[in-house]
Short mmCIF file of C-alpha atoms in Angstrom, two decimals:
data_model
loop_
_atom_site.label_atom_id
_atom_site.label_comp_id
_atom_site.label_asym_id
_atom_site.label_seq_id
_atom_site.Cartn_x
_atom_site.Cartn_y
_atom_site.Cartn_z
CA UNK A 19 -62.19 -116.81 -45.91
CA UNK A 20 -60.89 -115.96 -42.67
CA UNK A 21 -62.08 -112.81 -40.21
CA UNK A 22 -60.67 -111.30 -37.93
CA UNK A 23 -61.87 -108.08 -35.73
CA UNK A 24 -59.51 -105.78 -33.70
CA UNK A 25 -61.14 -103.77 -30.89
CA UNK A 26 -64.60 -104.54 -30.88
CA UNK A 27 -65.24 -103.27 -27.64
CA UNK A 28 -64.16 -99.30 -27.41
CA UNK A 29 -65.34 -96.76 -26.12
CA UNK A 30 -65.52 -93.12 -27.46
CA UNK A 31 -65.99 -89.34 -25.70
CA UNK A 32 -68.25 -89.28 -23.17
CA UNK A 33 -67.34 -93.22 -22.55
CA UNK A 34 -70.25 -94.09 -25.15
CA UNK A 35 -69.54 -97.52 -26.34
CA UNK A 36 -68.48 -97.73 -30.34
CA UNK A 37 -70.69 -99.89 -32.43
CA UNK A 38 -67.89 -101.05 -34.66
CA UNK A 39 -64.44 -102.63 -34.55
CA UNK A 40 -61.11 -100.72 -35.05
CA UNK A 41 -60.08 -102.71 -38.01
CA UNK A 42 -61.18 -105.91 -39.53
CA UNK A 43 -58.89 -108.33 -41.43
CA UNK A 44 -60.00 -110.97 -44.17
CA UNK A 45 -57.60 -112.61 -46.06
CA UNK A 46 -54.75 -110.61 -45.96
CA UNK A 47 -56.23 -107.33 -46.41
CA UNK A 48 -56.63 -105.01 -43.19
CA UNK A 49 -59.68 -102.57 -43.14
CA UNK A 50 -58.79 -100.08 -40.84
CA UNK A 51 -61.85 -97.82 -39.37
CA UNK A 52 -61.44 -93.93 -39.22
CA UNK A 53 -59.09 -92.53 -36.78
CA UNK A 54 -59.30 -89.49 -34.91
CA UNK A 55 -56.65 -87.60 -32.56
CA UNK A 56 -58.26 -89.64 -29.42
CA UNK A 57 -56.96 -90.77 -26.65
CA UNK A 58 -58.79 -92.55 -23.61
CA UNK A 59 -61.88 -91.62 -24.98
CA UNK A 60 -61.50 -87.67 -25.41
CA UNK A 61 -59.56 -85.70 -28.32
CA UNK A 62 -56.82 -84.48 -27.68
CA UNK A 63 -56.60 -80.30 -27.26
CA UNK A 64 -54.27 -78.96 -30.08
CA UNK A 65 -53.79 -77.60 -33.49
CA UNK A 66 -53.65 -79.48 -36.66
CA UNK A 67 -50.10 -80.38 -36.08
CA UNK A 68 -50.50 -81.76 -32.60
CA UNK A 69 -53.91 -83.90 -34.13
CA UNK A 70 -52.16 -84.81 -37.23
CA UNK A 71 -49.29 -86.80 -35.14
CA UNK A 72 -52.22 -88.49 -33.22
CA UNK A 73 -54.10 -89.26 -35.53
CA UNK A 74 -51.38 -90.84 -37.82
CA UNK A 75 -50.02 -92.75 -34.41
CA UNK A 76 -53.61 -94.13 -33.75
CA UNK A 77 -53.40 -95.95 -37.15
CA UNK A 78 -49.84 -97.50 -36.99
CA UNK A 79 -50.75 -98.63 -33.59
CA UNK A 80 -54.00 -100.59 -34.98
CA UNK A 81 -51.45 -101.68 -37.81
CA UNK A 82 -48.67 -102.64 -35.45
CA UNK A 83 -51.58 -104.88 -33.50
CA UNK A 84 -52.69 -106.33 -36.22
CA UNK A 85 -48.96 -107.43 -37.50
CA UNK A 86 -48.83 -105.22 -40.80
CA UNK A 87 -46.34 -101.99 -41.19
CA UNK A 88 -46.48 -98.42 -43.34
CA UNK A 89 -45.52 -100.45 -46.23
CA UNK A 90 -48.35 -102.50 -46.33
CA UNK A 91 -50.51 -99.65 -46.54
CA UNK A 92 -52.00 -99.67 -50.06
CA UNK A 93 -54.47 -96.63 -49.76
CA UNK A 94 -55.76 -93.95 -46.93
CA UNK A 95 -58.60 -91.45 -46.66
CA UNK A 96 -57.94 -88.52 -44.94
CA UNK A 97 -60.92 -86.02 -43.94
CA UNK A 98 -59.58 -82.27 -42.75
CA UNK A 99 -62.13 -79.68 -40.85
CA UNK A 100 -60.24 -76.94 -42.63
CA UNK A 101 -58.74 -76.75 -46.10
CA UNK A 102 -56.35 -74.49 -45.24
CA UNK A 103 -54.90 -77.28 -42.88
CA UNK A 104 -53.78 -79.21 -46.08
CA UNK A 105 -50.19 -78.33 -46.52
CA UNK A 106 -49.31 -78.54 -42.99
CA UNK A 107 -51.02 -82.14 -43.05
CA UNK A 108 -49.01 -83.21 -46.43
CA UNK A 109 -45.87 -81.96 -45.00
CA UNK A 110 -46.15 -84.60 -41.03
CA UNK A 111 -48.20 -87.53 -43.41
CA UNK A 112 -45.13 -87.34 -45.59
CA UNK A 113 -43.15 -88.10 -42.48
CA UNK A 114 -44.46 -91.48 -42.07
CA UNK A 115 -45.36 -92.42 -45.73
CA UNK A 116 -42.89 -90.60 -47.77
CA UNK A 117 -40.85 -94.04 -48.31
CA UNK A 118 -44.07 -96.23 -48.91
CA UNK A 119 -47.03 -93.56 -50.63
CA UNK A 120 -50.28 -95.22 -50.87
CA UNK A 121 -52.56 -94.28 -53.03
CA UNK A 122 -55.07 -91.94 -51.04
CA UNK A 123 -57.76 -89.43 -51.19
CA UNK A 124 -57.91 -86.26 -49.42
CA UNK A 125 -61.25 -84.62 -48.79
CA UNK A 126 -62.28 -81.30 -46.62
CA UNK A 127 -65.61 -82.55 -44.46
CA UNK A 128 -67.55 -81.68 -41.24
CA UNK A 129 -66.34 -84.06 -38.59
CA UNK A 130 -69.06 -85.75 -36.48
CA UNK A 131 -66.75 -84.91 -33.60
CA UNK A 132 -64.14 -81.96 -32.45
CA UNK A 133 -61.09 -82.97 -34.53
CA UNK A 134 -59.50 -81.21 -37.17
CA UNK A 135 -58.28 -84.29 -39.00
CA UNK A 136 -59.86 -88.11 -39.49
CA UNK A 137 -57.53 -91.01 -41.41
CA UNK A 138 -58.53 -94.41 -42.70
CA UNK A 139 -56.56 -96.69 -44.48
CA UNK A 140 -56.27 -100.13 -46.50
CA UNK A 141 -53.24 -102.25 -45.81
CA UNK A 142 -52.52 -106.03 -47.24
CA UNK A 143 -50.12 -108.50 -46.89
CA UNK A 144 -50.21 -111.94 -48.09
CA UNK A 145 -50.79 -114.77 -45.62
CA UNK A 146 -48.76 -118.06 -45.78
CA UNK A 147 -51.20 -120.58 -47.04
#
């Protein structure tokens, strides 16, 4: 079996180095680490619309690097601050995945930083032999 790790070497708020890899690929399947509405280092200010977009655009860029698309996406996790942020979350991740729904999971949690909304997600696509 083949490995393969995206981003190994990122940095975080305050510039604090990361101690794990953006996503990690093995055998067709792509293991995609929980993203947050960050960019160079620091979330973004904004509501859960504004994070939401960010958020979502964080993953399809770590897809796009790692050659898959929304379609390969086979299930996400998705941690909101606030429950009352859910339909106005369903209604933007239905933007991107309404043609190709994973299967996902949707939890309220305490974020270990100042987001209102973390997403993780499972993609695969079979490799040529």
């Amino acid at each position: 079996m083949s490995i393969k790790r995206y981003g190994t070497v990122q940095t975080g708020a305050g510039g604090k180095t990361l101690p794990f890899a953006r996503a990690v690929e093995a055998d067709g399947w792509l293991y995609v680490s929980g993203q947050v509405a960050m960019e160079n280092g620091e979330i973004i200010d904004g509501n859960i619309v504004a994070q939401t977009h960010k958020t979502i655009a964080n993953v399809l860029a770590i897809l796009e690097e790692a050659g898959y698309g929304v379609e390969d996406v086979v299930r996400v996790g998705v941690w909101l601050d606030d429950p009352r942020d859910f339909w106005t979350f369903n209604k933007i991740y239905q933007e991107y995945f309404g043609e190709h729904p994973p299967a996902r999971a949707c939890v309220q949690s305490s974020m270990m930083v100042d987001c209102k909304v973390e997403i993780d997600c499972v993609a695969y696509k079979k490799k040529d032999a």
